Short mmCIF file of C-alpha atoms in Angstrom, two decimals:
data_model
loop_
_atom_site.label_atom_id
_atom_site.label_comp_id
_atom_site.label_asym_id
_atom_site.label_seq_id
_atom_site.Cartn_x
_atom_site.Cartn_y
_atom_site.Cartn_z
CA UNK A 1 -1.09 65.46 -69.60
CA UNK A 2 -3.64 65.94 -66.86
CA UNK A 3 -3.96 66.88 -63.43
CA UNK A 4 -5.49 64.62 -60.75
CA UNK A 5 -7.37 66.15 -57.71
CA UNK A 6 -4.03 65.67 -55.49
CA UNK A 7 -2.31 68.17 -57.68
CA UNK A 8 0.05 65.38 -59.43
CA UNK A 9 0.08 64.11 -63.00
CA UNK A 10 -2.45 61.43 -63.20
CA UNK A 11 0.47 58.60 -65.15
CA UNK A 12 2.66 57.19 -62.52
CA UNK A 13 2.96 53.86 -60.88
CA UNK A 14 0.32 52.38 -58.85
CA UNK A 15 2.16 50.43 -56.32
CA UNK A 16 5.04 51.84 -54.31
CA UNK A 17 7.25 50.68 -51.67
CA UNK A 18 8.29 54.20 -49.83
CA UNK A 19 11.25 54.55 -46.95
CA UNK A 20 10.20 57.67 -44.94
CA UNK A 21 13.12 58.53 -42.91
CA UNK A 22 11.26 61.17 -41.55
CA UNK A 23 8.88 58.96 -39.37
CA UNK A 24 11.70 56.17 -39.49
CA UNK A 25 8.80 53.82 -41.33
CA UNK A 26 8.41 51.93 -44.41
CA UNK A 27 4.96 52.40 -46.27
CA UNK A 28 3.21 50.37 -48.74
CA UNK A 29 0.84 52.19 -50.89
CA UNK A 30 -1.77 50.87 -53.41
CA UNK A 31 -3.26 53.38 -55.41
CA UNK A 32 -5.75 51.51 -56.71
CA UNK A 33 -6.67 49.78 -53.33
CA UNK A 34 -5.91 51.11 -50.36
CA UNK A 35 -7.29 48.45 -48.07
CA UNK A 36 -3.80 46.77 -49.37
CA UNK A 37 -1.66 49.61 -47.54
CA UNK A 38 0.61 48.94 -44.55
CA UNK A 39 3.26 50.65 -42.65
CA UNK A 40 5.91 49.05 -40.52
CA UNK A 41 7.61 50.93 -38.33
CA UNK A 42 11.72 51.05 -37.59
CA UNK A 43 14.77 52.76 -38.91
CA UNK A 44 16.12 51.76 -42.25
CA UNK A 45 17.10 53.05 -45.68
CA UNK A 46 17.56 50.52 -48.55
CA UNK A 47 15.27 48.53 -50.08
CA UNK A 48 15.42 45.26 -52.19
CA UNK A 49 12.90 42.54 -53.57
CA UNK A 50 14.48 39.54 -52.36
CA UNK A 51 11.57 36.64 -53.80
CA UNK A 52 9.61 34.90 -51.70
CA UNK A 53 6.92 37.87 -51.68
CA UNK A 54 9.70 40.01 -49.27
CA UNK A 55 11.16 43.09 -48.93
CA UNK A 56 14.93 43.12 -47.56
CA UNK A 57 15.26 46.65 -45.82
CA UNK A 58 18.52 47.51 -44.27
CA UNK A 59 18.78 48.80 -40.73
CA UNK A 60 21.53 50.21 -38.57
CA UNK A 61 22.44 46.63 -36.95
CA UNK A 62 21.68 44.24 -39.90
CA UNK A 63 18.45 43.88 -41.85
CA UNK A 64 14.89 42.75 -41.74
CA UNK A 65 12.63 40.85 -44.03
CA UNK A 66 8.98 41.89 -44.48
CA UNK A 67 5.92 40.29 -46.17
CA UNK A 68 4.85 42.15 -48.97
CA UNK A 69 1.16 41.35 -48.52
CA UNK A 70 1.29 42.39 -44.63
CA UNK A 71 4.15 44.25 -43.54
CA UNK A 72 4.94 41.60 -41.05
CA UNK A 73 8.23 40.96 -39.88
CA UNK A 74 8.89 37.32 -42.07
CA UNK A 75 12.91 37.59 -40.90
CA UNK A 76 15.35 39.76 -39.09
CA UNK A 77 19.09 39.84 -38.52
CA UNK A 78 21.33 41.19 -36.26
CA UNK A 79 24.98 41.32 -37.56
CA UNK A 80 27.43 41.00 -34.84
CA UNK A 81 30.86 42.77 -34.38
CA UNK A 82 29.97 45.41 -36.98
CA UNK A 83 32.57 48.09 -36.93
CA UNK A 84 29.69 50.58 -37.47
CA UNK A 85 26.05 51.18 -38.57
CA UNK A 86 24.85 49.60 -41.59
CA UNK A 87 23.57 51.84 -44.20
CA UNK A 88 22.77 49.23 -47.16
CA UNK A 89 22.14 45.81 -47.23
CA UNK A 90 21.79 43.60 -50.58
CA UNK A 91 20.53 40.13 -51.00
CA UNK A 92 22.74 38.14 -53.62
CA UNK A 93 22.01 35.26 -55.84
CA UNK A 94 23.32 32.80 -53.48
CA UNK A 95 21.78 33.89 -50.51
CA UNK A 96 24.26 35.53 -49.11
CA UNK A 97 23.88 39.54 -47.94
CA UNK A 98 26.17 42.23 -48.88
CA UNK A 99 26.12 44.97 -46.24
CA UNK A 100 27.75 48.54 -46.51
CA UNK A 101 28.15 51.18 -43.66
CA UNK A 102 30.00 53.76 -42.00
CA UNK A 103 32.59 53.27 -39.58
CA UNK A 104 35.06 55.40 -37.14
CA UNK A 105 37.91 54.97 -39.29
CA UNK A 106 36.69 54.43 -42.56
CA UNK A 107 33.66 52.91 -44.84
CA UNK A 108 33.34 49.08 -44.62
CA UNK A 109 31.74 46.36 -46.68
CA UNK A 110 30.72 42.45 -45.86
CA UNK A 111 29.49 40.04 -47.16
CA UNK A 112 27.67 37.48 -44.75
CA UNK A 113 25.49 34.25 -44.91
CA UNK A 114 22.13 33.31 -43.82
CA UNK A 115 23.60 33.28 -40.39
CA UNK A 116 25.25 36.54 -40.53
CA UNK A 117 28.59 35.62 -40.04
CA UNK A 118 30.98 37.25 -42.67
CA UNK A 119 32.79 35.34 -45.28
CA UNK A 120 36.00 34.65 -45.43
CA UNK A 121 38.16 37.07 -47.61
CA UNK A 122 34.99 38.75 -48.63
CA UNK A 123 35.33 42.12 -46.08
CA UNK A 124 36.70 45.63 -46.54
CA UNK A 125 37.80 48.28 -44.53
CA UNK A 126 38.39 51.35 -46.43
CA UNK A 127 40.08 53.56 -44.45
CA UNK A 128 40.29 57.60 -44.78
CA UNK A 129 36.85 57.95 -46.74
CA UNK A 130 33.69 58.67 -45.02
CA UNK A 131 30.08 59.48 -45.73
CA UNK A 132 28.68 56.20 -47.55
CA UNK A 133 24.92 55.51 -47.99
CA UNK A 134 24.05 52.57 -50.77
CA UNK A 135 26.03 49.61 -52.33
CA UNK A 136 24.66 48.65 -55.79
CA UNK A 137 25.76 45.36 -57.61
CA UNK A 138 27.30 45.59 -61.53
CA UNK A 139 26.77 43.50 -64.24
CA UNK A 140 30.35 42.56 -63.84
CA UNK A 141 29.71 41.25 -60.18
CA UNK A 142 31.67 44.39 -58.58
CA UNK A 143 29.83 46.87 -56.33
CA UNK A 144 29.30 50.67 -56.70
CA UNK A 145 29.39 53.35 -53.84
CA UNK A 146 29.71 57.05 -53.18
CA UNK A 147 31.94 58.56 -50.48
CA UNK A 148 32.35 62.38 -49.61
CA UNK A 149 35.71 63.02 -47.53
CA UNK A 150 36.57 66.56 -46.79
CA UNK A 151 34.52 67.91 -49.89
CA UNK A 152 35.97 65.18 -52.13
CA UNK A 153 32.74 63.59 -53.90
CA UNK A 154 33.90 60.28 -55.42
CA UNK A 155 32.08 57.07 -56.75
CA UNK A 156 33.80 53.81 -56.06
CA UNK A 157 33.85 50.19 -57.47
CA UNK A 158 34.75 47.48 -54.96
CA UNK A 159 35.72 44.12 -55.97
CA UNK A 160 36.06 41.58 -53.31
CA UNK A 161 39.51 39.96 -55.07
CA UNK A 162 40.77 43.37 -56.42
CA UNK A 163 39.48 45.77 -53.43
CA UNK A 164 38.07 49.42 -54.02
CA UNK A 165 39.48 51.78 -56.59
CA UNK A 166 37.87 55.39 -57.67
CA UNK A 167 36.09 55.65 -60.63
CA UNK A 168 34.99 59.37 -60.97
CA UNK A 169 35.72 62.65 -58.82
CA UNK A 170 33.15 64.85 -59.31
CA UNK A 171 34.84 68.38 -60.72
CA UNK A 172 34.45 70.90 -57.59
CA UNK A 173 32.53 73.38 -59.80
CA UNK A 174 29.75 70.51 -59.94
CA UNK A 175 27.01 70.41 -57.46
CA UNK A 176 26.86 67.54 -55.22
CA UNK A 177 26.62 66.97 -51.48
CA UNK A 178 25.89 63.67 -49.34
CA UNK A 179 25.43 61.54 -52.86
CA UNK A 180 23.41 58.51 -52.16
CA UNK A 181 22.94 55.69 -54.82
CA UNK A 182 25.44 55.03 -57.82
CA UNK A 183 24.16 52.43 -60.55
CA UNK A 184 25.80 51.25 -63.69
CA UNK A 185 23.65 51.92 -66.43
CA UNK A 186 25.62 51.17 -69.64
CA UNK A 187 29.23 50.72 -70.38
CA UNK A 188 31.29 53.03 -68.62
CA UNK A 189 28.25 55.49 -67.55
CA UNK A 190 26.75 55.38 -64.15
CA UNK A 191 23.98 57.50 -62.70
CA UNK A 192 24.28 58.93 -59.64
CA UNK A 193 21.68 60.73 -57.16
CA UNK A 194 23.78 64.04 -55.65
CA UNK A 195 21.87 64.33 -52.60
CA UNK A 196 21.58 68.11 -51.46
CA UNK A 197 21.83 69.21 -54.74
CA UNK A 198 18.60 67.80 -55.99
CA UNK A 199 19.94 66.08 -59.07
CA UNK A 200 20.95 63.10 -60.45
CA UNK A 201 23.99 62.66 -62.46
CA UNK A 202 25.08 60.48 -65.32
CA UNK A 203 28.86 60.40 -65.47
CA UNK A 204 30.95 58.89 -68.05
CA UNK A 205 33.70 56.64 -66.15
CA UNK A 206 35.70 56.43 -69.48
CA UNK A 207 35.96 59.98 -70.31
CA UNK A 208 35.72 61.12 -66.76
CA UNK A 209 32.87 64.02 -67.62
CA UNK A 210 29.21 64.54 -66.96
CA UNK A 211 26.88 63.42 -69.86
CA UNK A 212 23.43 64.51 -68.36
CA UNK A 213 21.99 66.22 -65.15
CA UNK A 214 18.58 65.72 -64.47
CA UNK A 215 16.72 68.21 -62.09
CA UNK A 216 18.81 70.38 -59.88
CA UNK A 217 17.86 72.97 -57.46
CA UNK A 218 17.00 75.47 -60.02
CA UNK A 219 14.58 73.27 -62.12
CA UNK A 220 11.34 75.00 -63.33
CA UNK A 221 8.23 74.45 -61.56
CA UNK A 222 5.92 72.02 -62.98
CA UNK A 223 2.05 73.24 -63.90
CA UNK A 224 -0.80 72.29 -61.73
CA UNK A 225 1.19 72.16 -58.44
CA UNK A 226 -0.61 73.03 -55.46
CA UNK A 227 2.51 74.32 -53.82
CA UNK A 228 6.42 74.77 -54.51
CA UNK A 229 8.30 71.62 -56.00
CA UNK A 230 11.16 71.88 -53.41
CA UNK A 231 13.90 70.10 -54.73
CA UNK A 232 15.61 69.69 -51.62
CA UNK A 233 17.72 66.41 -51.81
CA UNK A 234 17.48 63.79 -54.10
CA UNK A 235 18.23 59.78 -52.70
CA UNK A 236 17.00 56.48 -53.83
CA UNK A 237 15.55 56.00 -57.27
CA UNK A 238 14.55 53.38 -59.44
CA UNK A 239 15.72 53.61 -63.53
CA UNK A 240 12.92 52.15 -65.82
CA UNK A 241 13.35 50.35 -69.00
CA UNK A 242 12.17 53.24 -71.28
CA UNK A 243 15.09 55.25 -69.57
CA UNK A 244 12.56 56.98 -66.87
CA UNK A 245 13.54 57.89 -63.38
CA UNK A 246 11.35 57.92 -60.21
CA UNK A 247 13.59 59.56 -57.16
CA UNK A 248 12.82 60.25 -53.99
CA UNK A 249 13.01 63.80 -53.09
CA UNK A 250 14.04 63.97 -49.40
CA UNK A 251 12.77 66.86 -47.03
CA UNK A 252 15.03 66.69 -44.00
CA UNK A 253 15.09 64.89 -40.80
CA UNK A 254 11.55 65.29 -39.00
CA UNK A 255 8.46 63.81 -38.46
CA UNK A 256 6.45 67.21 -39.74
CA UNK A 257 7.49 67.24 -43.51
CA UNK A 258 4.13 65.79 -44.83
CA UNK A 259 3.42 68.97 -46.73
CA UNK A 260 6.65 70.14 -47.75
CA UNK A 261 7.10 69.93 -51.77
CA UNK A 262 6.41 67.11 -53.67
CA UNK A 263 8.89 63.94 -52.80
CA UNK A 264 8.32 61.20 -55.31
CA UNK A 265 9.32 62.58 -58.81
CA UNK A 266 9.22 60.99 -62.35
CA UNK A 267 11.52 62.51 -64.93
CA UNK A 268 11.91 60.72 -68.94
CA UNK A 269 14.97 60.04 -70.50
CA UNK A 270 15.42 63.44 -71.43
CA UNK A 271 15.21 64.97 -68.49
CA UNK A 272 11.48 66.47 -67.91
CA UNK A 273 9.54 65.85 -65.30
CA UNK A 274 6.41 64.14 -65.90
CA UNK A 275 4.86 62.79 -63.23
CA UNK A 276 4.97 63.39 -59.30
CA UNK A 277 3.23 62.22 -56.40
CA UNK A 278 1.68 64.46 -53.97
CA UNK A 279 2.23 62.86 -50.04
CA UNK A 280 -0.30 64.95 -48.67
CA UNK A 281 -3.00 62.27 -49.56
CA UNK A 282 -1.14 60.13 -46.98
CA UNK A 283 -0.84 62.13 -43.75
CA UNK A 284 0.92 59.25 -42.22
CA UNK A 285 4.12 60.10 -44.24
CA UNK A 286 6.74 62.85 -43.42
CA UNK A 287 9.91 62.72 -45.24
CA UNK A 288 10.87 59.87 -48.31
CA UNK A 289 14.09 58.96 -49.13
CA UNK A 290 13.88 55.56 -50.93
CA UNK A 291 11.34 54.11 -53.63
CA UNK A 292 10.42 51.03 -55.16
CA UNK A 293 7.37 50.85 -57.85
CA UNK A 294 6.22 47.54 -57.94
CA UNK A 295 4.32 47.90 -60.85
CA UNK A 296 5.37 44.94 -63.47
CA UNK A 297 7.79 43.44 -61.26
CA UNK A 298 7.23 39.41 -60.05
CA UNK A 299 7.49 39.85 -56.26
CA UNK A 300 8.30 36.02 -55.99
CA UNK A 301 11.64 36.50 -57.51
CA UNK A 302 15.03 38.05 -56.40
CA UNK A 303 15.55 41.58 -57.78
CA UNK A 304 18.73 43.78 -58.48
CA UNK A 305 19.81 46.27 -60.89
CA UNK A 306 23.23 45.36 -62.38
CA UNK A 307 22.66 47.24 -65.36
CA UNK A 308 20.50 50.18 -64.30
CA UNK A 309 16.99 48.57 -64.52
CA UNK A 310 15.48 45.97 -61.73
CA UNK A 311 15.45 43.18 -63.03
CA UNK A 312 15.10 39.22 -61.69
CA UNK A 313 18.54 37.46 -60.89
CA UNK A 314 19.31 33.90 -61.69
#
């Protein structure tokens, strides 16, 4: 596989939405037509294509909707009386939005209507657990999220009707620190990004074991790189239909991380690194923690990943 002048392999997605935590900015990059690039400044973490050529981005008080062509704010919502800061926001097929966040006494999840009012019967406060990041819809209509409390790393499932259950406790000997995103990719199989362990785990929740580890701190350096890969913190990611994973390799809380490592990494289904993105070609970036590759997706439609891959939602 060839290496381009930036040091990254020449394959890879061409249209990228990248969340830059280091600069508190969302960027859109068209690798074929840089005239279309834009940046929107403001805090946020989670990203979702919601139709009408818009991307939804969570912010600590709610969410913002941005026009994909320009990055202009199309809509913004601040949700009143939140018990804590919002980490994740997901638009649902009914037009409502599910949010997830950290409160002083635990983790909260709400469904809110278009005006930001909580929907009756769809508010959960899970006391005694901490450190959650992203909420993801399943094919069964439930939601997955992670927590980390006093060293216990847990993947949870949320049902508005049945409450919250624990699906998998990461064994103490398995590296995982500040897990970010869990997605159900097959029956009884969940993929989760492990934060500071810099890996993806594929977990069999029925057999209670880990069936695959992708990446990791000790993964080999790829040939052709201009600097160390620096697997530091695996955060938001996207699974493709062929089983590839594109993952954000966040490099820390600083606006000065542009030259650190390679911050978008593409692994095939077998776990081999097949492409990396050199963010130094975009010096306005710093430390990337979430990604959507838009190639082949229709931004006129609402998308989610109930079975792992981003698909239109009816």
